[in-house]
mmCIF file of C-alpha atoms in Angstrom:
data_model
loop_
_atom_site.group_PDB
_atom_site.id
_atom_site.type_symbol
_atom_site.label_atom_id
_atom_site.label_comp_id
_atom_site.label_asym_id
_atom_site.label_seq_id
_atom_site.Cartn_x
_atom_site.Cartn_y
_atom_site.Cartn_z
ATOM 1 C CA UNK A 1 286.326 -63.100 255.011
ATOM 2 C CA UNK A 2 286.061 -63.408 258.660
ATOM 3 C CA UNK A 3 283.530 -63.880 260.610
ATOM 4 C CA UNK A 4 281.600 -61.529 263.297
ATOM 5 C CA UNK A 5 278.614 -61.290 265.386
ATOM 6 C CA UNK A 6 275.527 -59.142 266.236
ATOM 7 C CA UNK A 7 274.679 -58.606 269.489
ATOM 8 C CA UNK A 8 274.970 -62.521 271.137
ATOM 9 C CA UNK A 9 275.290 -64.313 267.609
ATOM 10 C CA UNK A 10 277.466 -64.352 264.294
ATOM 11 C CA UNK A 11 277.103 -62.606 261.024
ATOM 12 C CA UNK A 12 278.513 -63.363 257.820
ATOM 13 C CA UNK A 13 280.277 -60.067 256.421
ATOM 14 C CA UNK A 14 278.963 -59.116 253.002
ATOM 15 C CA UNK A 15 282.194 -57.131 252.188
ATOM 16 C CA UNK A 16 280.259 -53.604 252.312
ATOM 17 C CA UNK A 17 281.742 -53.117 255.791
ATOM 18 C CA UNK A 18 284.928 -53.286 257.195
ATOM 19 C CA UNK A 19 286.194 -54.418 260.766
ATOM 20 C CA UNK A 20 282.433 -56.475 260.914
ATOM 21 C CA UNK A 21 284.248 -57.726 264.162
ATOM 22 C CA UNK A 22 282.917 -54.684 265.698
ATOM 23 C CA UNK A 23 279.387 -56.662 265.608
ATOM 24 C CA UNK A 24 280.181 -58.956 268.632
ATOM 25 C CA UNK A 25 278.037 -57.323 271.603
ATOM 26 C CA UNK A 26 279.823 -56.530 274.780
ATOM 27 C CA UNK A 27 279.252 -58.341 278.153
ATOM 28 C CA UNK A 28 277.387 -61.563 278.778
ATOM 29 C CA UNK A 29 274.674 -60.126 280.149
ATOM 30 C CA UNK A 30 273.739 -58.004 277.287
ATOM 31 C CA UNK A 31 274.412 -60.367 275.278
ATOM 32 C CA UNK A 32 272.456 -62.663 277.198
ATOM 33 C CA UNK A 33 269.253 -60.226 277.000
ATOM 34 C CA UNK A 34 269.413 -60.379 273.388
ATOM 35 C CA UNK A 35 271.011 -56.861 273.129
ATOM 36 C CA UNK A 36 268.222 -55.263 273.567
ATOM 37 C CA UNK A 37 270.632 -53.130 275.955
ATOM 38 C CA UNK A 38 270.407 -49.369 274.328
ATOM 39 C CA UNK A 39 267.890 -47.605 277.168
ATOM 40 C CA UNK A 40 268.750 -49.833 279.905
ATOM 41 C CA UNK A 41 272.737 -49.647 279.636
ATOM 42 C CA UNK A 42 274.217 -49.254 283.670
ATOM 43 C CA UNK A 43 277.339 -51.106 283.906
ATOM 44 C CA UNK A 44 280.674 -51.077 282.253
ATOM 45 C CA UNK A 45 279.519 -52.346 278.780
ATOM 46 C CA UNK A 46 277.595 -49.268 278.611
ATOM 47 C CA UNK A 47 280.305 -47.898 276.614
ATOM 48 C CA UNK A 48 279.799 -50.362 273.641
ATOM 49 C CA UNK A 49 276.141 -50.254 273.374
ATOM 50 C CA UNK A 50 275.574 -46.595 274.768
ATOM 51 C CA UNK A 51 278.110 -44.658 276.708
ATOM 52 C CA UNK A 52 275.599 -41.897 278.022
ATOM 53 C CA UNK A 53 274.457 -45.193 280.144
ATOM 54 C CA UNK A 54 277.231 -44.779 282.007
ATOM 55 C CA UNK A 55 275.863 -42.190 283.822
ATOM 56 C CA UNK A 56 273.937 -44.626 286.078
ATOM 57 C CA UNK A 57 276.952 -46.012 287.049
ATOM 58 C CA UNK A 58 276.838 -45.403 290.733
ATOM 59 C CA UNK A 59 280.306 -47.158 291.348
ATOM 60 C CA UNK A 60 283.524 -47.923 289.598
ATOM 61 C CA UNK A 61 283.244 -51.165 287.966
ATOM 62 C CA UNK A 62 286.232 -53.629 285.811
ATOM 63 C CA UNK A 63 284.891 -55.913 283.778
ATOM 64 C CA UNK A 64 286.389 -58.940 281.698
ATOM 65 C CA UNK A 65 284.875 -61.255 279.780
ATOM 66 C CA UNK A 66 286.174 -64.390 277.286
ATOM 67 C CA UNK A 67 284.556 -66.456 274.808
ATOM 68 C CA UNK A 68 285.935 -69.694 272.542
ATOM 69 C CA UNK A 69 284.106 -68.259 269.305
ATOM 70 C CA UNK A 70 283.449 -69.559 266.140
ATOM 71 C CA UNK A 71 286.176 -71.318 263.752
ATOM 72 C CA UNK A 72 288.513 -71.461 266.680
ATOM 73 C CA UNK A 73 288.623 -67.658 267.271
ATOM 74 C CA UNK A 74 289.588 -66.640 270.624
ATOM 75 C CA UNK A 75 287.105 -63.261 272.031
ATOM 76 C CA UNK A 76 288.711 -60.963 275.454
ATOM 77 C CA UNK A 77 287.058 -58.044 276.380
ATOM 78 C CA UNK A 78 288.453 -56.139 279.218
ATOM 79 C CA UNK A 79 286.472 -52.581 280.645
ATOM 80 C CA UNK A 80 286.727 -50.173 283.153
ATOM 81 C CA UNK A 81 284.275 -47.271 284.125
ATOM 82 C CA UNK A 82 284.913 -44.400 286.998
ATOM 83 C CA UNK A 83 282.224 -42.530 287.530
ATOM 84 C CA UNK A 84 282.852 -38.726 289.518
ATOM 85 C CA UNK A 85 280.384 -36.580 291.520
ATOM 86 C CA UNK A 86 280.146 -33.665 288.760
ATOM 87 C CA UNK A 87 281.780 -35.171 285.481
ATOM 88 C CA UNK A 88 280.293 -37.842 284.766
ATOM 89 C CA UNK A 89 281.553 -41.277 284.115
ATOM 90 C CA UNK A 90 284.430 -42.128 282.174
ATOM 91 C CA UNK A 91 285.316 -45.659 280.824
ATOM 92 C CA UNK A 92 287.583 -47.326 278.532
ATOM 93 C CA UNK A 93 287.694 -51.183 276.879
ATOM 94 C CA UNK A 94 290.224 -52.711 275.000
ATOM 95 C CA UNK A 95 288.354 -55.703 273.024
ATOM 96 C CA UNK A 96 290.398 -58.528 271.339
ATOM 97 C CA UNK A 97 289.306 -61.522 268.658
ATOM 98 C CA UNK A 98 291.680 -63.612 267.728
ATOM 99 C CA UNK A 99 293.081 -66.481 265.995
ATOM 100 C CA UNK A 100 297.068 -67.849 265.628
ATOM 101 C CA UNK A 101 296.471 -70.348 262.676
ATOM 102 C CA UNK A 102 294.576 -70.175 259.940
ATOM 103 C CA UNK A 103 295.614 -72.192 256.063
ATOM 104 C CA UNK A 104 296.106 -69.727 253.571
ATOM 105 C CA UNK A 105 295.816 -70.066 249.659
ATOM 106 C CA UNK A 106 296.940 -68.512 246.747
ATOM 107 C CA UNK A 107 294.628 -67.450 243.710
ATOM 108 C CA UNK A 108 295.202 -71.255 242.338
ATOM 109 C CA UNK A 109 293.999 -72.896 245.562
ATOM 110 C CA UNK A 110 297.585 -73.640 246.803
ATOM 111 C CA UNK A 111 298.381 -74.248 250.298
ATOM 112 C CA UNK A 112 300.782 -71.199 251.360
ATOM 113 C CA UNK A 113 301.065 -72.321 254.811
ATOM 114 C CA UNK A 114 299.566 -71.143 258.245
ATOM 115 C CA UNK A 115 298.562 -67.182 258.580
ATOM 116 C CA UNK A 116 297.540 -65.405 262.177
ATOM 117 C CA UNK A 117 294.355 -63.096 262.176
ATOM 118 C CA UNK A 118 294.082 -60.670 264.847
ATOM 119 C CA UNK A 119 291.299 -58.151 265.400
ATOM 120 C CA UNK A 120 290.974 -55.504 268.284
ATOM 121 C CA UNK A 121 289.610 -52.281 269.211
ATOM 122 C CA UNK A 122 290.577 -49.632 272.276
ATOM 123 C CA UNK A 123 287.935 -47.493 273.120
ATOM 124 C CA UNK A 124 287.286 -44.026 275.279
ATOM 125 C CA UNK A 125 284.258 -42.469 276.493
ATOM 126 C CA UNK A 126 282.156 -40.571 278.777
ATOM 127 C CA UNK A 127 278.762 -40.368 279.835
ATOM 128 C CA UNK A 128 276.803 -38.247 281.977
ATOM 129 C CA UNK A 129 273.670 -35.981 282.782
ATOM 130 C CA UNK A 130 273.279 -32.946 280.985
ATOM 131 C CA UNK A 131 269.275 -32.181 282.475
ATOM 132 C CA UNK A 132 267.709 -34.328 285.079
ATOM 133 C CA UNK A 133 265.859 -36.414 282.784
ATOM 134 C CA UNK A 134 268.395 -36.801 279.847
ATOM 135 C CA UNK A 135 272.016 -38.479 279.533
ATOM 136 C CA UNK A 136 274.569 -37.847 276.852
ATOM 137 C CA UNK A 137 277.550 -39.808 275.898
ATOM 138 C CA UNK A 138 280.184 -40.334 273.360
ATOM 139 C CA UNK A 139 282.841 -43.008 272.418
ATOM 140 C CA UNK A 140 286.138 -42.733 270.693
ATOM 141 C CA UNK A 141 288.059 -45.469 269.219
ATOM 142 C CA UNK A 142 290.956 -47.083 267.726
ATOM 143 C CA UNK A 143 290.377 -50.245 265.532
ATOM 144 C CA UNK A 144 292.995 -52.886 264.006
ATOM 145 C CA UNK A 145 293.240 -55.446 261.797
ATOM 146 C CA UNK A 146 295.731 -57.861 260.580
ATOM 147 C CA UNK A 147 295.873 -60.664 258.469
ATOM 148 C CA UNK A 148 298.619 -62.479 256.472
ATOM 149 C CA UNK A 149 301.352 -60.131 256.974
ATOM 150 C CA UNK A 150 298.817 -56.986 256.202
ATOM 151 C CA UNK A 151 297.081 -54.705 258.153
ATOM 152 C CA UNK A 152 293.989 -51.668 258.190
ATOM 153 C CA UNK A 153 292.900 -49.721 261.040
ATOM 154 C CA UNK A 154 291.323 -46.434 261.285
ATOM 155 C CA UNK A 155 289.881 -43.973 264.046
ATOM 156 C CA UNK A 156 285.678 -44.145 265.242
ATOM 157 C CA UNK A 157 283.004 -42.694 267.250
ATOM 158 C CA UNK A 158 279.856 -43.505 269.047
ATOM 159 C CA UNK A 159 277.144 -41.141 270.119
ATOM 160 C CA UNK A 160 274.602 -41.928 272.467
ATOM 161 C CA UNK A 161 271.478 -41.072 274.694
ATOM 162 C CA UNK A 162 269.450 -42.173 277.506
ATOM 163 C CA UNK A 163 265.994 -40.238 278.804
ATOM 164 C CA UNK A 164 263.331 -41.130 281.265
ATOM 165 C CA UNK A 165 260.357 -41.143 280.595
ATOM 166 C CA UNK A 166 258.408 -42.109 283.163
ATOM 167 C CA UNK A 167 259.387 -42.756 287.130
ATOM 168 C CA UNK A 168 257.830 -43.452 290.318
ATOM 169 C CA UNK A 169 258.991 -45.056 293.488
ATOM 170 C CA UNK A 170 257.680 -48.355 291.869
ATOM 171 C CA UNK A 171 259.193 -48.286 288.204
ATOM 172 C CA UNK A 172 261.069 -46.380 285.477
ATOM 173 C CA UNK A 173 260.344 -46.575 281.614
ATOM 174 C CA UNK A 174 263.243 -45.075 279.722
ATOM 175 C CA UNK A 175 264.124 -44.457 276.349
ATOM 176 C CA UNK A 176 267.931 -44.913 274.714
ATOM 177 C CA UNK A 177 269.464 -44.182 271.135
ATOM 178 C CA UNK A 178 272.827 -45.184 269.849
ATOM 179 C CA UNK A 179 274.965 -44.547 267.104
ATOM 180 C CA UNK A 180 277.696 -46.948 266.774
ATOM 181 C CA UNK A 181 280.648 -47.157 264.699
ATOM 182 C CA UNK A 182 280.750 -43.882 262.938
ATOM 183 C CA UNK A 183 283.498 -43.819 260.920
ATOM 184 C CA UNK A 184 285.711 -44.770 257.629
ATOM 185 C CA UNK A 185 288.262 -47.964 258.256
ATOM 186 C CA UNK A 186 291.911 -48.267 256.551
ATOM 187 C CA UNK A 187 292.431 -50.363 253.624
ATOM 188 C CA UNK A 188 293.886 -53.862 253.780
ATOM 189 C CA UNK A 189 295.190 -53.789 250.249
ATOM 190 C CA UNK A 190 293.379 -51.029 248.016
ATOM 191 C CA UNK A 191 290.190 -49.531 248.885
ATOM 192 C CA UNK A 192 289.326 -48.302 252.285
ATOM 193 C CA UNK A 193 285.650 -49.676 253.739
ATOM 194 C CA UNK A 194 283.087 -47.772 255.813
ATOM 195 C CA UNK A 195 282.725 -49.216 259.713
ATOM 196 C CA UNK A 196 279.992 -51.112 260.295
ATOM 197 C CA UNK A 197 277.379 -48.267 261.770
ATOM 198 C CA UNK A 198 274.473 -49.492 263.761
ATOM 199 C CA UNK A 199 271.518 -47.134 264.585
ATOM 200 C CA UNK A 200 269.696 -48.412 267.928
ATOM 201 C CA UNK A 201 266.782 -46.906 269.232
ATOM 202 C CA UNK A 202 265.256 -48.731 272.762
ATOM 203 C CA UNK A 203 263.053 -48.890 275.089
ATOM 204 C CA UNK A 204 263.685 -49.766 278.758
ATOM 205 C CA UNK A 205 261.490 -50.964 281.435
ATOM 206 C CA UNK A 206 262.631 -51.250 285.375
ATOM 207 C CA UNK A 207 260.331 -52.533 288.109
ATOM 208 C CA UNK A 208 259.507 -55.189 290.819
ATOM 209 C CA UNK A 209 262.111 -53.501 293.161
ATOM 210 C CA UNK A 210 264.277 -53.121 290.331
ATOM 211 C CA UNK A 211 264.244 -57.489 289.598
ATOM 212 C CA UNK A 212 262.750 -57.098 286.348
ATOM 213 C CA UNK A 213 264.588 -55.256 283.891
ATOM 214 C CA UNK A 214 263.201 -55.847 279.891
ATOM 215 C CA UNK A 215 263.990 -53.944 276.669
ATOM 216 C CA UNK A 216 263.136 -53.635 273.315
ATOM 217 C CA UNK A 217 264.501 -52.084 270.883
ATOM 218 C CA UNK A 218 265.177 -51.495 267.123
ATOM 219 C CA UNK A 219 268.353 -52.024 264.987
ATOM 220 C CA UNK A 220 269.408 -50.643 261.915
ATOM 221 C CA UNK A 221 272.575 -51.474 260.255
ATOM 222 C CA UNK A 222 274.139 -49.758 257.443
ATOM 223 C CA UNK A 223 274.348 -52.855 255.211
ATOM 224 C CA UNK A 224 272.051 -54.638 256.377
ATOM 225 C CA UNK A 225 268.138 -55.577 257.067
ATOM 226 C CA UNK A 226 267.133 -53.981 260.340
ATOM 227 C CA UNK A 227 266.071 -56.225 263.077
ATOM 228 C CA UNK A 228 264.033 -56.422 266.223
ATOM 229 C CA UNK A 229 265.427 -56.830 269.609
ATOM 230 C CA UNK A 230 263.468 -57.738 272.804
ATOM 231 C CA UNK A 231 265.152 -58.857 276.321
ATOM 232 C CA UNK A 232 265.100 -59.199 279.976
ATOM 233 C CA UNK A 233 266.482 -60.468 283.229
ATOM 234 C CA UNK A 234 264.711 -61.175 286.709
ATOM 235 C CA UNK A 235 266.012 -61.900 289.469
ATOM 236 C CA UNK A 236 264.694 -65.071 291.062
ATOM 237 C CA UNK A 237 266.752 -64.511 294.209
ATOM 238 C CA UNK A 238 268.684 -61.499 295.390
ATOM 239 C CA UNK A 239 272.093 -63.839 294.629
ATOM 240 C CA UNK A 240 270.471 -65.210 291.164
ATOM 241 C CA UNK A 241 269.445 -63.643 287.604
ATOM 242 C CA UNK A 242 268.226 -65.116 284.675
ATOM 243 C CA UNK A 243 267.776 -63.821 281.531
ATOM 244 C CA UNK A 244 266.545 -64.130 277.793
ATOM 245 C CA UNK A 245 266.453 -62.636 274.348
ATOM 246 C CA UNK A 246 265.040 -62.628 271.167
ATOM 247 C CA UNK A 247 266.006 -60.800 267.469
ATOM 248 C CA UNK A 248 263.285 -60.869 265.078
ATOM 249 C CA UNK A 249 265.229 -60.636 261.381
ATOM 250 C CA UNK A 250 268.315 -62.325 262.741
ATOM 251 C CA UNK A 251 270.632 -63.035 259.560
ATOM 252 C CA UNK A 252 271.909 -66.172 261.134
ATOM 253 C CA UNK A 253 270.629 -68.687 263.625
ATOM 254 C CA UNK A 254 267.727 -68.512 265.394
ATOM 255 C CA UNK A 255 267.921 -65.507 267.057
ATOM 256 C CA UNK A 256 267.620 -66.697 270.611
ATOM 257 C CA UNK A 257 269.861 -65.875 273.459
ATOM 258 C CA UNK A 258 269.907 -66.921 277.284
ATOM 259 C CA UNK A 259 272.280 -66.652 280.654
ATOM 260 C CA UNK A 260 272.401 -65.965 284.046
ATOM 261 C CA UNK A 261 274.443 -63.797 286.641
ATOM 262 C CA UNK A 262 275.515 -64.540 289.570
ATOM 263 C CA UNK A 263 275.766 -61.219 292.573
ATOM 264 C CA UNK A 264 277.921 -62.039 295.461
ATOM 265 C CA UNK A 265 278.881 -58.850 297.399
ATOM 266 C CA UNK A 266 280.411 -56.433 294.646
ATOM 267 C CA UNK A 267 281.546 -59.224 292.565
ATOM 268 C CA UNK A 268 278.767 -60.543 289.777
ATOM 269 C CA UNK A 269 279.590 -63.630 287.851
ATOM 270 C CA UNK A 270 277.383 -63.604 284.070
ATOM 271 C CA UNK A 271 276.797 -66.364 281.324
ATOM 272 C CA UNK A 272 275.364 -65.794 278.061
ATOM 273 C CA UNK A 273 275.043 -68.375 274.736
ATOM 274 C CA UNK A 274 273.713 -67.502 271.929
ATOM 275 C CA UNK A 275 272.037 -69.790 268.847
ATOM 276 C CA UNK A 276 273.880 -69.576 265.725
ATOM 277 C CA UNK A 277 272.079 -72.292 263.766
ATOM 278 C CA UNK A 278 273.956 -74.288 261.678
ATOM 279 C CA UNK A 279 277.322 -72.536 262.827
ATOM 280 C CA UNK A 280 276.551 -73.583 266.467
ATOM 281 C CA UNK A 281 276.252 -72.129 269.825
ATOM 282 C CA UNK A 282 278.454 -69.257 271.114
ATOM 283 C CA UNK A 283 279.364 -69.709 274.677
ATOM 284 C CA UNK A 284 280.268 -66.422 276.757
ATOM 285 C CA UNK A 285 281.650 -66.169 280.625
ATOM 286 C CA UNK A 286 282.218 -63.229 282.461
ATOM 287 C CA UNK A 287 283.014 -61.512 286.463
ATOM 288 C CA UNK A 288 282.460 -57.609 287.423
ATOM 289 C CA UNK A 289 283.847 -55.924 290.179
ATOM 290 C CA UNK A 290 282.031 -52.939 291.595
ATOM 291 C CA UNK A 291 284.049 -50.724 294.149
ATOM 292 C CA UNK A 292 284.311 -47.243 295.772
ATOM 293 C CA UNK A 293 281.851 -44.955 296.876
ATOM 294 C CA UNK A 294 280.673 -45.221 300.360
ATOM 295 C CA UNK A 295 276.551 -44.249 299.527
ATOM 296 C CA UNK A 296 276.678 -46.225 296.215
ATOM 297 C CA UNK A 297 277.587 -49.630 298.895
ATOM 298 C CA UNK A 298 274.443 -48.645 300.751
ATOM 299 C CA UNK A 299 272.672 -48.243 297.782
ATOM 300 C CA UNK A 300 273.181 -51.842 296.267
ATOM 301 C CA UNK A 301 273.025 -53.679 299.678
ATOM 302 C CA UNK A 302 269.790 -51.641 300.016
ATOM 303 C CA UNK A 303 268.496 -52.938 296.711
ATOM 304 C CA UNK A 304 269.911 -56.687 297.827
ATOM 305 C CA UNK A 305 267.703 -56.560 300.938
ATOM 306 C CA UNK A 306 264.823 -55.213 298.873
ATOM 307 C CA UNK A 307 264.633 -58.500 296.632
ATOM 308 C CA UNK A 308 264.435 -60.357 299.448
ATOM 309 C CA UNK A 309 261.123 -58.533 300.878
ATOM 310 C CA UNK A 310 262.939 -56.896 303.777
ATOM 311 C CA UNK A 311 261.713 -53.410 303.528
ATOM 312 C CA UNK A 312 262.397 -52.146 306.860
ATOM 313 C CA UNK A 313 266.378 -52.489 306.887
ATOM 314 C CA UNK A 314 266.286 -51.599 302.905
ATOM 315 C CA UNK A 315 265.247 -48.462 303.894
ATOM 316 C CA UNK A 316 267.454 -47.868 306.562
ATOM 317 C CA UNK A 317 269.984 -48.478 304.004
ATOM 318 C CA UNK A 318 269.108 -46.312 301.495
ATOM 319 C CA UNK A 319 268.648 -43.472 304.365
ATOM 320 C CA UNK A 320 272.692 -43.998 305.069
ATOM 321 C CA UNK A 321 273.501 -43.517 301.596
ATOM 322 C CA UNK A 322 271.016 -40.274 301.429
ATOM 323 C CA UNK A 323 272.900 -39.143 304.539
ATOM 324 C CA UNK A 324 276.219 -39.745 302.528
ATOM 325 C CA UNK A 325 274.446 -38.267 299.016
ATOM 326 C CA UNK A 326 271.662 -35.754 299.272
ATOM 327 C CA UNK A 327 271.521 -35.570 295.828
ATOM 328 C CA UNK A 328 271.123 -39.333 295.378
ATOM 329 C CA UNK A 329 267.690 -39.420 293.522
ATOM 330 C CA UNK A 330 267.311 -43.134 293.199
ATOM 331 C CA UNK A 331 267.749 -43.293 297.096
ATOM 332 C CA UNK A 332 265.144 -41.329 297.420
ATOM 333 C CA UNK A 333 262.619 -42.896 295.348
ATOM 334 C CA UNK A 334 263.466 -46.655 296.849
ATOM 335 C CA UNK A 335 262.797 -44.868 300.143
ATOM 336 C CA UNK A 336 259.662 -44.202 299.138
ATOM 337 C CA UNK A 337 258.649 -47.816 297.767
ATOM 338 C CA UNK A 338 260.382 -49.140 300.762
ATOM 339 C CA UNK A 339 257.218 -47.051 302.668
ATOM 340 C CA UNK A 340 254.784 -47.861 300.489
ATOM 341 C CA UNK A 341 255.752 -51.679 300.988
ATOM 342 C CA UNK A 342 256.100 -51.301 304.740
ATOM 343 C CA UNK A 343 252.544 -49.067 304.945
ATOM 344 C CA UNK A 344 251.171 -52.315 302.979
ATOM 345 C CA UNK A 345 252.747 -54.787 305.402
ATOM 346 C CA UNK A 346 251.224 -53.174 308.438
ATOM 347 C CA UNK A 347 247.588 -52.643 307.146
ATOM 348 C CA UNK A 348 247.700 -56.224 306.269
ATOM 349 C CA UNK A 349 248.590 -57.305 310.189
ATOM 350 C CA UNK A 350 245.849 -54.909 311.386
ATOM 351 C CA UNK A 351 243.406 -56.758 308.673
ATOM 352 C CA UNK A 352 244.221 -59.900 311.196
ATOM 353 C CA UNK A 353 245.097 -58.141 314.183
ATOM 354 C CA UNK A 354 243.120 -55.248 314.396
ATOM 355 C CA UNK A 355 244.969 -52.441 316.543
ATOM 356 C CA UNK A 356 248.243 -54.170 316.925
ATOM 357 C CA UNK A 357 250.017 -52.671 313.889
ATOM 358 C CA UNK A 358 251.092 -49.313 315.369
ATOM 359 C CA UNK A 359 252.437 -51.487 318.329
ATOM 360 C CA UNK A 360 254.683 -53.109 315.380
ATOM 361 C CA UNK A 361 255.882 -50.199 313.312
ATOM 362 C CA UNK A 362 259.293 -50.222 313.486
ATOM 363 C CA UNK A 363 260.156 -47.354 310.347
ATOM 364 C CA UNK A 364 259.097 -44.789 309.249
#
């Protein structure tokens, strides 16, 4: 029986499932937050843990990721997502765990020799807004397994939702559900096995110029106790994240999970390990590429300058990618916190000052 992961950690298959690979969370920083992922999904892993999250996708993004996993496996996980101006995002992974030697045994505990195992999955999807306040998406994919000269693979789907709840120009509570892995997998030898299906249901919490970002969320596997997810990241510098996670009910390890990213220009560098008790610690390394999109540039360098406390140019920023995007609702709202922040500033100089603010106003 091989070996697989929940999000950031490792599970021991019970048999009930098949292709348990399909476990192992996508992208360090997920992975990273614990996987508490569902509501706040926005980059290209959004189409493992819920493709209507790709509908925040502002720009196209490719994504790869590699770990050295447990018993010697080898993890890849490549991803691309494209999103359009009025059909939503589209995306596609192709996800890879493998391992070119493993000793084999017949049913009398003789040596047979050396066997490969391989284990991947190509995926489809889209996301994108179907009312202003709600996201759909949906996933297709192809799975395959092989093992000792035998193989199983079958067809799959994921379903998914994102809604906001609450948002002002200071913060955005949103709420996400996920169905993953709906579907019947191929028989190795005899029987066939249901996939692995995970219900997720999350909340998502973004604030702090958008530094903070922290989720929690509840899992429910088919075949196996739910759990409790809870995560976040901050940004400590407008070049440097950290982040941390926790699953209450984690079936092995401790549950804990930890990394950081690394944003320089459109290219983010993420780390994620994960605590899997006696079996050890996963290790998890990743880079992301963001590209296209003239108003989405403006956007992010707008949010860049925003961590940093420089309010004034932010919002000049986010007024060029307005002028590019008039529909470009997030623009809008930083605009406003960018005034808010700026108003704050200046009433703060007259405190000390009094009557040399308006001298000093520089935006609007």
């Amino acid at each position: 029986m091989l070996i697989a992961s929940a999000p950031g950690g490792a599970r021991a298959g019970a048999g009930a499932t098949g292709a348990d690979f399909l476990g192992i969370g996508a992208g360090p920083r997920a992975v990273a937050m614990g996987g508490a992922f569902t509501a706040l999904a926005d980059d290209a892993s959004a189409l493992y843990w819920n493709p209507a999250g790709l509908s925040q996708l502002q720009q196209q993004e490719a994504a790869f990721s590699h770990a050295q996993w447990l018993n010697g496996f080898v993890y890849h996980d490549l991803r691309y997502a494209h999103p359009t101006k009025t059909l939503g995002a589209w995306a596609g992974s192709y996800t890879l765990l493998r391992k070119g030697s493993i000793p084999s045994y017949d049913e009398n505990a003789a040596p047979l020799g050396a066997v490969s195992v391989s284990n991947s999955v190509a995926t489809l999807g889209w996301g994108g807004k179907v009312m202003d306040r709600l996201s759909l998406g949906i996933g297709a994919k192809y799975v395959m397994e092989s093992l000792a000269g035998y193989s199983a693979s079958s067809y799959g789907a994921d379903l998914g939702a994102v809604g906001t709840l609450y948002e002002d120009p200071f913060r955005k509570v949103s709420a996400g559900l996920a169905v993953r892995n709906v579907g019947k997998h191929g028989a190795f030898v005899a029987a066939s096995e249901p996939l692995p299906r995970v219900i997720a249901f999350g909340l998502g919490f973004r604030g702090m110029s958008e530094r903070l970002n922290a989720g929690l969320e509840g899992v429910m596997p088919a075949e196996e106790s739910a759990r409790v997810a809870l995560g976040g990241e901050y940004w400590v510098h407008p070049l440097l994240a950290a982040r941390a996670g926790y699953q209450i009910g984690a079936d092995v390890g401790s549950g804990f999970s930890a990394g950081v990213g690394i944003h320089v220009r459109d290219v983010r560098f993420d780390y994620a390990f994960g605590d899997q008790g006696a079996l050890g610690f996963t290790h998890r390394i990743g880079v992301s590429y963001r590209f296209g999109n003239a108003a989405a540039r403006h956007y992010e360098e707008g949010m860049r300058l925003m961590r940093q406390g420089d309010y004034a140019e932010a919002f000049l920023r986010f007024n060029r990618s307005l002028n590019i995007d008039r529909e470009n609702r997030a623009a809008m709202l930083r605009m406003k916190e960018c005034r808010a922040h700026i108003q704050q500033e200046l009433k703060q100089v007259d405190a000390v000052m009094p009557g040399a603010a308006p001298a000093k106003e520089k935006a609007p």
